[in-house]
């Protein structure tokens, strides 16, 4: 219970964030230059190739998605970096150290990916989430619309089934890698509160960068252990940095959440295909911990199934599924989660229902 108050491994990670990001940058640098597929290339050629590929793909990404008012600062930082990379690559190698340029790029990605944790915000959130849901659940009754005299609790509506005592024992023996199904943008909030109810310390979790476009969600997620995952970035430098961040926090004993189905399930069914990229970092972390002689070397992969009667962005997800089933690939990046009137309509239907 003390870990819940202090923040446990996540709070320790925050105190050493600078060292963590430096380690991620160093590991990424080494692995990129020692990759099997690039073994026959000279280091200078390899670094120019990696930077050139990243420059091309990132500029194309920024042109396609320039961002909005809430992401403008991040886009400006990206543009500044890639303008600098472009100018540097035009210089002769004698005038511009390619290795330092690659390190600078990796450090930029590491800082973007790396999460933060504030125990004060965590304590506030674990108190506010049940209060907010309790109000929603009681608002079906007009006389209980105001936040006093409430009778229904969020705990009475949550069905938490499974080997909870076993999970708590595993958390004391090693590091938990929780792999839930993914149906809604609210999943991270629900899982975070369930972890609190189970008496476990807060977990780190990967969150799609698009979620940080919402200023309220961004404020809380960026202070509650979320590290960013940008599925639009496909260059090897970013992918390697993301993989190494996940590996390193697991190696340091930070319990983590990873959605193996990547995006939300469009059909509502349990995902039959999983992405092994970040999931494989659990194995990497365990191997590295064993080699370094750390005591808590085991990483336990724990599956979890989430199910709701109501999903805010259901309309968009259904349209996505039907379009994909019809062989016309179409993924909506901006859905009902960010339209205020849609959110109000959803919650009105939610708390006026008996389910």
mmCIF file of C-alpha atoms in Angstrom:
data_model
loop_
_atom_site.group_PDB
_atom_site.id
_atom_site.type_symbol
_atom_site.label_atom_id
_atom_site.label_comp_id
_atom_site.label_asym_id
_atom_site.label_seq_id
_atom_site.Cartn_x
_atom_site.Cartn_y
_atom_site.Cartn_z
ATOM 1 C CA UNK A 1 0.000 0.000 0.000
ATOM 2 C CA UNK A 2 2.979 2.274 0.637
ATOM 3 C CA UNK A 3 3.954 1.922 -3.031
ATOM 4 C CA UNK A 4 0.530 3.262 -4.014
ATOM 5 C CA UNK A 5 1.063 6.412 -1.956
ATOM 6 C CA UNK A 6 4.670 7.046 -3.010
ATOM 7 C CA UNK A 7 4.254 5.927 -6.623
ATOM 8 C CA UNK A 8 6.594 2.932 -6.281
ATOM 9 C CA UNK A 9 8.847 2.128 -9.275
ATOM 10 C CA UNK A 10 7.307 4.900 -11.418
ATOM 11 C CA UNK A 11 8.257 7.596 -8.910
ATOM 12 C CA UNK A 12 11.805 6.214 -8.724
ATOM 13 C CA UNK A 13 11.930 6.254 -12.523
ATOM 14 C CA UNK A 14 10.874 9.922 -12.568
ATOM 15 C CA UNK A 15 13.683 10.862 -10.182
ATOM 16 C CA UNK A 16 16.202 9.244 -12.548
ATOM 17 C CA UNK A 17 14.533 10.349 -15.795
ATOM 18 C CA UNK A 18 17.632 12.041 -17.185
ATOM 19 C CA UNK A 19 19.743 8.921 -16.649
ATOM 20 C CA UNK A 20 16.999 6.749 -18.120
ATOM 21 C CA UNK A 21 16.769 8.783 -21.339
ATOM 22 C CA UNK A 22 20.551 8.844 -21.674
ATOM 23 C CA UNK A 23 20.626 5.053 -21.324
ATOM 24 C CA UNK A 24 17.867 4.671 -23.937
ATOM 25 C CA UNK A 25 19.768 6.975 -26.318
ATOM 26 C CA UNK A 26 23.012 5.065 -25.818
ATOM 27 C CA UNK A 27 21.375 1.638 -26.249
ATOM 28 C CA UNK A 28 19.548 2.778 -29.391
ATOM 29 C CA UNK A 29 22.741 4.186 -30.893
ATOM 30 C CA UNK A 30 24.635 0.960 -30.291
ATOM 31 C CA UNK A 31 21.910 -1.288 -31.640
ATOM 32 C CA UNK A 32 21.374 0.737 -34.805
ATOM 33 C CA UNK A 33 25.076 0.668 -35.647
ATOM 34 C CA UNK A 34 25.455 -3.036 -34.856
ATOM 35 C CA UNK A 35 22.346 -4.241 -36.655
ATOM 36 C CA UNK A 36 22.752 -7.477 -38.626
ATOM 37 C CA UNK A 37 21.147 -6.028 -41.749
ATOM 38 C CA UNK A 38 23.652 -3.144 -41.810
ATOM 39 C CA UNK A 39 26.763 -5.118 -40.921
ATOM 40 C CA UNK A 40 28.402 -4.710 -44.358
ATOM 41 C CA UNK A 41 27.988 -0.922 -44.427
ATOM 42 C CA UNK A 42 30.578 1.507 -43.170
ATOM 43 C CA UNK A 43 29.415 3.418 -40.035
ATOM 44 C CA UNK A 44 29.522 6.766 -41.871
ATOM 45 C CA UNK A 45 27.350 5.469 -44.727
ATOM 46 C CA UNK A 46 24.957 3.769 -42.328
ATOM 47 C CA UNK A 47 24.413 6.919 -40.259
ATOM 48 C CA UNK A 48 23.765 9.002 -43.371
ATOM 49 C CA UNK A 49 21.289 6.396 -44.629
ATOM 50 C CA UNK A 50 19.401 6.225 -41.318
ATOM 51 C CA UNK A 51 19.218 10.006 -41.003
ATOM 52 C CA UNK A 52 18.236 10.445 -44.652
ATOM 53 C CA UNK A 53 15.393 7.911 -44.390
ATOM 54 C CA UNK A 54 14.133 9.502 -41.184
ATOM 55 C CA UNK A 55 14.355 13.011 -42.672
ATOM 56 C CA UNK A 56 12.299 12.005 -45.708
ATOM 57 C CA UNK A 57 9.598 10.122 -43.769
ATOM 58 C CA UNK A 58 9.290 12.760 -41.039
ATOM 59 C CA UNK A 59 8.927 15.670 -43.438
ATOM 60 C CA UNK A 60 6.287 13.725 -45.358
ATOM 61 C CA UNK A 61 4.471 12.984 -42.071
ATOM 62 C CA UNK A 62 4.505 16.651 -41.015
ATOM 63 C CA UNK A 63 3.120 17.722 -44.409
ATOM 64 C CA UNK A 64 0.276 15.200 -44.129
ATOM 65 C CA UNK A 65 -0.500 16.050 -40.511
ATOM 66 C CA UNK A 66 0.634 19.555 -39.473
ATOM 67 C CA UNK A 67 -1.220 19.201 -36.153
ATOM 68 C CA UNK A 68 -3.612 21.554 -34.389
ATOM 69 C CA UNK A 69 -3.474 24.307 -31.784
ATOM 70 C CA UNK A 70 -2.744 21.793 -29.005
ATOM 71 C CA UNK A 71 0.081 20.020 -30.859
ATOM 72 C CA UNK A 72 1.652 23.073 -32.486
ATOM 73 C CA UNK A 73 4.559 23.247 -30.022
ATOM 74 C CA UNK A 74 5.484 19.604 -30.667
ATOM 75 C CA UNK A 75 5.289 20.098 -34.450
ATOM 76 C CA UNK A 76 7.519 23.187 -34.222
ATOM 77 C CA UNK A 77 10.151 21.209 -32.311
ATOM 78 C CA UNK A 78 10.002 18.457 -34.941
ATOM 79 C CA UNK A 79 10.395 20.947 -37.780
ATOM 80 C CA UNK A 80 13.367 22.609 -36.062
ATOM 81 C CA UNK A 81 15.079 19.242 -35.595
ATOM 82 C CA UNK A 82 14.616 18.095 -39.179
ATOM 83 C CA UNK A 83 15.629 21.458 -40.630
ATOM 84 C CA UNK A 84 18.826 21.126 -38.608
ATOM 85 C CA UNK A 85 19.364 17.526 -39.797
ATOM 86 C CA UNK A 86 18.804 18.592 -43.415
ATOM 87 C CA UNK A 87 21.306 21.444 -43.196
ATOM 88 C CA UNK A 88 23.875 19.215 -41.472
ATOM 89 C CA UNK A 89 23.605 16.401 -44.020
ATOM 90 C CA UNK A 90 24.388 18.899 -46.795
ATOM 91 C CA UNK A 91 27.740 19.620 -45.156
ATOM 92 C CA UNK A 92 30.826 17.465 -45.752
ATOM 93 C CA UNK A 93 31.329 14.823 -43.076
ATOM 94 C CA UNK A 94 34.531 16.577 -41.987
ATOM 95 C CA UNK A 95 32.458 19.622 -40.980
ATOM 96 C CA UNK A 96 29.549 17.771 -39.396
ATOM 97 C CA UNK A 97 29.895 14.783 -37.068
ATOM 98 C CA UNK A 98 27.273 12.295 -38.304
ATOM 99 C CA UNK A 99 27.482 10.304 -35.091
ATOM 100 C CA UNK A 100 26.656 13.332 -32.965
ATOM 101 C CA UNK A 101 23.808 14.210 -35.346
ATOM 102 C CA UNK A 102 22.358 10.703 -34.983
ATOM 103 C CA UNK A 103 22.696 10.894 -31.204
ATOM 104 C CA UNK A 104 20.886 14.247 -31.190
ATOM 105 C CA UNK A 105 18.018 12.751 -33.214
ATOM 106 C CA UNK A 106 17.722 9.722 -30.923
ATOM 107 C CA UNK A 107 17.776 11.982 -27.850
ATOM 108 C CA UNK A 108 14.919 14.023 -29.374
ATOM 109 C CA UNK A 109 12.837 10.872 -29.813
ATOM 110 C CA UNK A 110 13.747 9.537 -26.357
ATOM 111 C CA UNK A 111 12.597 12.755 -24.702
ATOM 112 C CA UNK A 112 9.343 12.721 -26.711
ATOM 113 C CA UNK A 113 8.639 9.103 -25.790
ATOM 114 C CA UNK A 114 9.663 9.304 -22.128
ATOM 115 C CA UNK A 115 6.861 9.653 -19.612
ATOM 116 C CA UNK A 116 6.564 11.603 -16.375
ATOM 117 C CA UNK A 117 5.005 10.755 -13.027
ATOM 118 C CA UNK A 118 3.727 13.073 -10.290
ATOM 119 C CA UNK A 119 2.543 11.347 -7.062
ATOM 120 C CA UNK A 120 0.346 14.361 -6.208
ATOM 121 C CA UNK A 121 -1.566 14.106 -9.497
ATOM 122 C CA UNK A 122 -1.850 10.334 -8.968
ATOM 123 C CA UNK A 123 -3.410 10.772 -5.515
ATOM 124 C CA UNK A 124 -5.809 13.397 -6.893
ATOM 125 C CA UNK A 125 -6.782 11.196 -9.855
ATOM 126 C CA UNK A 126 -7.479 8.085 -7.803
ATOM 127 C CA UNK A 127 -9.811 10.194 -5.650
ATOM 128 C CA UNK A 128 -11.457 12.082 -8.539
ATOM 129 C CA UNK A 129 -12.116 9.159 -10.901
ATOM 130 C CA UNK A 130 -14.480 7.241 -8.565
ATOM 131 C CA UNK A 131 -16.243 10.480 -7.551
ATOM 132 C CA UNK A 132 -16.822 11.432 -11.181
ATOM 133 C CA UNK A 133 -18.118 8.001 -12.163
ATOM 134 C CA UNK A 134 -20.230 7.823 -9.036
ATOM 135 C CA UNK A 135 -21.947 11.051 -10.056
ATOM 136 C CA UNK A 136 -22.570 9.708 -13.577
ATOM 137 C CA UNK A 137 -24.045 6.468 -12.242
ATOM 138 C CA UNK A 138 -26.404 8.294 -9.863
ATOM 139 C CA UNK A 139 -27.476 11.012 -12.295
ATOM 140 C CA UNK A 140 -30.093 8.716 -13.833
ATOM 141 C CA UNK A 141 -32.210 9.834 -10.897
ATOM 142 C CA UNK A 142 -33.134 13.534 -11.188
ATOM 143 C CA UNK A 143 -33.164 14.017 -7.416
ATOM 144 C CA UNK A 144 -29.580 12.761 -7.303
ATOM 145 C CA UNK A 145 -28.375 14.851 -10.255
ATOM 146 C CA UNK A 146 -26.439 17.113 -7.912
ATOM 147 C CA UNK A 147 -23.345 15.579 -6.278
ATOM 148 C CA UNK A 148 -24.845 14.981 -2.836
ATOM 149 C CA UNK A 149 -26.947 12.175 -1.466
ATOM 150 C CA UNK A 150 -25.348 9.777 -3.938
ATOM 151 C CA UNK A 151 -26.039 6.088 -3.312
ATOM 152 C CA UNK A 152 -24.509 4.198 -6.262
ATOM 153 C CA UNK A 153 -20.754 3.555 -6.164
ATOM 154 C CA UNK A 154 -18.411 2.817 -9.043
ATOM 155 C CA UNK A 155 -17.208 -0.343 -7.264
ATOM 156 C CA UNK A 156 -20.737 -1.767 -7.437
ATOM 157 C CA UNK A 157 -20.666 -1.501 -11.247
ATOM 158 C CA UNK A 158 -17.161 -2.848 -11.850
ATOM 159 C CA UNK A 159 -16.837 -6.611 -12.165
ATOM 160 C CA UNK A 160 -13.218 -7.486 -11.487
ATOM 161 C CA UNK A 161 -12.731 -11.204 -12.100
ATOM 162 C CA UNK A 162 -9.668 -13.417 -12.225
ATOM 163 C CA UNK A 163 -6.548 -14.309 -10.254
ATOM 164 C CA UNK A 164 -6.146 -11.000 -8.436
ATOM 165 C CA UNK A 165 -4.268 -12.408 -5.371
ATOM 166 C CA UNK A 166 -1.921 -14.262 -7.717
ATOM 167 C CA UNK A 167 -1.249 -11.054 -9.653
ATOM 168 C CA UNK A 168 -0.307 -9.256 -6.422
ATOM 169 C CA UNK A 169 2.103 -12.062 -5.538
ATOM 170 C CA UNK A 170 3.682 -11.915 -8.983
ATOM 171 C CA UNK A 171 4.200 -8.141 -8.627
ATOM 172 C CA UNK A 172 6.340 -8.836 -5.554
ATOM 173 C CA UNK A 173 8.427 -11.496 -7.321
ATOM 174 C CA UNK A 174 9.133 -9.636 -10.564
ATOM 175 C CA UNK A 175 7.810 -7.136 -13.084
ATOM 176 C CA UNK A 176 4.278 -7.251 -14.519
ATOM 177 C CA UNK A 177 3.654 -6.649 -18.205
ATOM 178 C CA UNK A 178 -0.127 -6.266 -18.399
ATOM 179 C CA UNK A 179 -1.544 -6.878 -21.893
ATOM 180 C CA UNK A 180 -5.256 -5.912 -22.053
ATOM 181 C CA UNK A 181 -7.668 -5.858 -24.947
ATOM 182 C CA UNK A 182 -8.310 -2.382 -26.345
ATOM 183 C CA UNK A 183 -11.826 -1.117 -27.098
ATOM 184 C CA UNK A 184 -11.971 2.542 -26.113
ATOM 185 C CA UNK A 185 -9.914 5.653 -25.411
ATOM 186 C CA UNK A 186 -11.110 5.361 -21.813
ATOM 187 C CA UNK A 187 -9.270 2.024 -21.341
ATOM 188 C CA UNK A 188 -6.174 3.582 -19.778
ATOM 189 C CA UNK A 189 -8.284 5.404 -17.156
ATOM 190 C CA UNK A 190 -10.255 2.265 -16.285
ATOM 191 C CA UNK A 191 -7.164 0.057 -16.063
ATOM 192 C CA UNK A 192 -5.337 2.619 -13.942
ATOM 193 C CA UNK A 193 -8.221 2.688 -11.469
ATOM 194 C CA UNK A 194 -8.486 -1.129 -11.432
ATOM 195 C CA UNK A 195 -4.783 -1.340 -10.622
ATOM 196 C CA UNK A 196 -5.408 1.039 -7.725
ATOM 197 C CA UNK A 197 -8.346 -1.069 -6.482
ATOM 198 C CA UNK A 198 -6.171 -4.192 -6.580
ATOM 199 C CA UNK A 199 -3.661 -2.508 -4.267
ATOM 200 C CA UNK A 200 -0.885 -2.438 -6.862
ATOM 201 C CA UNK A 201 1.491 0.492 -7.484
ATOM 202 C CA UNK A 202 0.868 2.618 -10.605
ATOM 203 C CA UNK A 203 1.984 1.162 -13.949
ATOM 204 C CA UNK A 204 3.693 2.827 -16.898
ATOM 205 C CA UNK A 205 1.747 2.577 -20.130
ATOM 206 C CA UNK A 206 2.111 3.372 -23.810
ATOM 207 C CA UNK A 207 -0.470 5.866 -25.113
ATOM 208 C CA UNK A 208 -1.059 6.904 -28.708
ATOM 209 C CA UNK A 209 0.343 10.366 -29.376
ATOM 210 C CA UNK A 210 -3.041 11.379 -30.842
ATOM 211 C CA UNK A 211 -4.550 11.204 -27.325
ATOM 212 C CA UNK A 212 -2.265 14.039 -26.239
ATOM 213 C CA UNK A 213 -4.149 16.332 -28.619
ATOM 214 C CA UNK A 214 -6.859 16.582 -25.974
ATOM 215 C CA UNK A 215 -5.497 19.121 -23.428
ATOM 216 C CA UNK A 216 -7.283 17.588 -20.416
ATOM 217 C CA UNK A 217 -6.223 14.023 -21.199
ATOM 218 C CA UNK A 218 -2.737 15.253 -22.032
ATOM 219 C CA UNK A 219 -2.360 17.026 -18.673
ATOM 220 C CA UNK A 220 -3.166 13.893 -16.684
ATOM 221 C CA UNK A 221 -1.578 11.245 -18.894
ATOM 222 C CA UNK A 222 1.695 13.132 -19.130
ATOM 223 C CA UNK A 223 1.895 13.114 -15.307
ATOM 224 C CA UNK A 224 0.629 9.590 -14.632
ATOM 225 C CA UNK A 225 3.311 7.446 -16.243
ATOM 226 C CA UNK A 226 2.163 7.482 -19.869
ATOM 227 C CA UNK A 227 4.895 7.289 -22.484
ATOM 228 C CA UNK A 228 3.973 8.249 -26.041
ATOM 229 C CA UNK A 229 3.635 5.902 -28.990
ATOM 230 C CA UNK A 230 3.311 7.593 -32.394
ATOM 231 C CA UNK A 231 2.147 5.036 -34.955
ATOM 232 C CA UNK A 232 2.702 7.553 -37.752
ATOM 233 C CA UNK A 233 6.472 7.464 -37.196
ATOM 234 C CA UNK A 234 7.799 4.489 -39.116
ATOM 235 C CA UNK A 235 11.535 5.168 -39.453
ATOM 236 C CA UNK A 236 14.033 2.740 -37.820
ATOM 237 C CA UNK A 237 15.480 5.372 -35.454
ATOM 238 C CA UNK A 238 12.107 6.041 -33.805
ATOM 239 C CA UNK A 239 11.127 2.359 -33.657
ATOM 240 C CA UNK A 240 14.424 1.397 -32.030
ATOM 241 C CA UNK A 241 14.189 4.237 -29.486
ATOM 242 C CA UNK A 242 10.623 3.231 -28.553
ATOM 243 C CA UNK A 243 11.603 -0.417 -28.169
ATOM 244 C CA UNK A 244 14.574 0.470 -25.990
ATOM 245 C CA UNK A 245 12.514 2.755 -23.760
ATOM 246 C CA UNK A 246 10.024 -0.035 -23.065
ATOM 247 C CA UNK A 247 12.841 -2.536 -22.473
ATOM 248 C CA UNK A 248 14.715 -0.248 -20.109
ATOM 249 C CA UNK A 249 11.778 0.623 -17.845
ATOM 250 C CA UNK A 250 10.864 -3.067 -17.584
ATOM 251 C CA UNK A 251 14.487 -3.949 -16.840
ATOM 252 C CA UNK A 252 14.438 -1.395 -14.029
ATOM 253 C CA UNK A 253 11.401 -3.095 -12.478
ATOM 254 C CA UNK A 254 8.622 -0.734 -13.605
ATOM 255 C CA UNK A 255 5.319 -2.551 -14.132
ATOM 256 C CA UNK A 256 3.901 -1.695 -17.551
ATOM 257 C CA UNK A 257 0.752 -1.864 -19.659
ATOM 258 C CA UNK A 258 0.929 -2.569 -23.367
ATOM 259 C CA UNK A 259 -2.009 -2.992 -25.738
ATOM 260 C CA UNK A 260 -0.836 -5.892 -27.954
ATOM 261 C CA UNK A 261 -3.597 -5.283 -30.477
ATOM 262 C CA UNK A 262 -2.030 -1.820 -31.065
ATOM 263 C CA UNK A 263 -5.125 0.286 -31.939
ATOM 264 C CA UNK A 264 -8.632 -0.145 -30.592
ATOM 265 C CA UNK A 265 -10.593 -3.196 -31.720
ATOM 266 C CA UNK A 266 -12.879 -1.996 -34.499
ATOM 267 C CA UNK A 267 -15.299 -4.931 -34.271
ATOM 268 C CA UNK A 268 -15.422 -5.109 -30.462
ATOM 269 C CA UNK A 269 -14.072 -8.683 -30.573
ATOM 270 C CA UNK A 270 -11.007 -9.869 -28.672
ATOM 271 C CA UNK A 271 -8.020 -9.370 -30.966
ATOM 272 C CA UNK A 272 -6.884 -12.561 -32.696
ATOM 273 C CA UNK A 273 -3.673 -10.978 -34.017
ATOM 274 C CA UNK A 274 -1.202 -9.156 -31.799
ATOM 275 C CA UNK A 275 1.762 -6.902 -32.520
ATOM 276 C CA UNK A 276 4.911 -8.469 -31.132
ATOM 277 C CA UNK A 277 7.119 -5.363 -31.317
ATOM 278 C CA UNK A 278 6.766 -3.879 -27.829
ATOM 279 C CA UNK A 279 5.494 -7.175 -26.405
ATOM 280 C CA UNK A 280 8.891 -8.648 -27.235
ATOM 281 C CA UNK A 281 10.566 -6.055 -25.012
ATOM 282 C CA UNK A 282 9.439 -8.119 -22.026
ATOM 283 C CA UNK A 283 11.715 -10.943 -23.173
ATOM 284 C CA UNK A 284 14.547 -8.508 -23.933
ATOM 285 C CA UNK A 285 14.214 -6.970 -20.462
ATOM 286 C CA UNK A 286 14.287 -10.368 -18.755
ATOM 287 C CA UNK A 287 17.389 -11.468 -20.689
ATOM 288 C CA UNK A 288 19.219 -8.212 -19.916
ATOM 289 C CA UNK A 289 18.258 -8.412 -16.235
ATOM 290 C CA UNK A 290 19.519 -11.999 -16.002
ATOM 291 C CA UNK A 291 22.803 -11.069 -17.653
ATOM 292 C CA UNK A 292 23.285 -8.129 -15.274
ATOM 293 C CA UNK A 293 22.564 -10.285 -12.198
ATOM 294 C CA UNK A 294 19.536 -8.341 -10.956
ATOM 295 C CA UNK A 295 17.477 -10.103 -8.290
ATOM 296 C CA UNK A 296 13.950 -9.549 -9.624
ATOM 297 C CA UNK A 297 14.676 -10.856 -13.091
ATOM 298 C CA UNK A 298 11.317 -12.257 -14.131
ATOM 299 C CA UNK A 299 8.858 -10.411 -16.350
ATOM 300 C CA UNK A 300 5.343 -11.848 -16.102
ATOM 301 C CA UNK A 301 3.062 -11.305 -19.105
ATOM 302 C CA UNK A 302 -0.520 -11.081 -17.780
ATOM 303 C CA UNK A 303 -3.459 -10.995 -20.236
ATOM 304 C CA UNK A 304 -6.556 -8.945 -19.406
ATOM 305 C CA UNK A 305 -9.938 -8.609 -21.126
ATOM 306 C CA UNK A 306 -11.963 -5.379 -20.923
ATOM 307 C CA UNK A 307 -15.651 -5.215 -21.758
ATOM 308 C CA UNK A 308 -18.143 -2.327 -21.783
ATOM 309 C CA UNK A 309 -21.832 -1.887 -22.504
ATOM 310 C CA UNK A 310 -21.120 1.600 -23.888
ATOM 311 C CA UNK A 311 -18.191 2.885 -25.954
ATOM 312 C CA UNK A 312 -18.044 6.619 -26.698
ATOM 313 C CA UNK A 313 -16.406 6.318 -30.115
ATOM 314 C CA UNK A 314 -18.433 3.266 -31.204
ATOM 315 C CA UNK A 315 -19.806 4.914 -34.363
ATOM 316 C CA UNK A 316 -16.362 5.637 -35.786
ATOM 317 C CA UNK A 317 -15.028 2.212 -34.819
ATOM 318 C CA UNK A 318 -17.957 0.465 -36.510
ATOM 319 C CA UNK A 319 -17.481 2.537 -39.667
ATOM 320 C CA UNK A 320 -13.772 1.676 -39.637
ATOM 321 C CA UNK A 321 -14.531 -2.023 -39.293
ATOM 322 C CA UNK A 322 -17.087 -2.026 -42.089
ATOM 323 C CA UNK A 323 -14.749 -0.116 -44.380
ATOM 324 C CA UNK A 324 -11.879 -2.499 -43.642
ATOM 325 C CA UNK A 325 -14.071 -5.565 -44.049
ATOM 326 C CA UNK A 326 -15.040 -4.129 -47.433
ATOM 327 C CA UNK A 327 -11.349 -3.987 -48.381
ATOM 328 C CA UNK A 328 -11.276 -0.187 -48.338
ATOM 329 C CA UNK A 329 -8.749 0.732 -45.697
ATOM 330 C CA UNK A 330 -9.808 3.825 -43.776
ATOM 331 C CA UNK A 331 -8.788 4.736 -40.226
ATOM 332 C CA UNK A 332 -10.301 7.842 -38.598
ATOM 333 C CA UNK A 333 -7.744 9.772 -36.553
ATOM 334 C CA UNK A 334 -10.252 12.283 -35.088
ATOM 335 C CA UNK A 335 -13.321 10.589 -33.660
ATOM 336 C CA UNK A 336 -16.208 11.418 -31.331
ATOM 337 C CA UNK A 337 -13.892 11.539 -28.311
ATOM 338 C CA UNK A 338 -12.946 15.110 -29.212
ATOM 339 C CA UNK A 339 -16.361 16.506 -30.251
ATOM 340 C CA UNK A 340 -17.873 18.205 -27.154
ATOM 341 C CA UNK A 341 -21.521 17.762 -28.181
ATOM 342 C CA UNK A 342 -20.966 14.068 -28.977
ATOM 343 C CA UNK A 343 -19.351 13.577 -25.571
ATOM 344 C CA UNK A 344 -22.309 15.272 -23.826
ATOM 345 C CA UNK A 345 -24.798 13.122 -25.795
ATOM 346 C CA UNK A 346 -22.883 9.956 -24.963
ATOM 347 C CA UNK A 347 -22.734 10.610 -21.228
ATOM 348 C CA UNK A 348 -26.412 11.597 -21.133
ATOM 349 C CA UNK A 349 -27.351 8.270 -22.737
ATOM 350 C CA UNK A 350 -24.847 6.526 -20.446
ATOM 351 C CA UNK A 351 -26.174 7.743 -17.109
ATOM 352 C CA UNK A 352 -29.842 7.662 -18.133
ATOM 353 C CA UNK A 353 -29.602 3.925 -18.890
ATOM 354 C CA UNK A 354 -30.109 1.140 -16.367
ATOM 355 C CA UNK A 355 -27.152 -0.949 -17.486
#
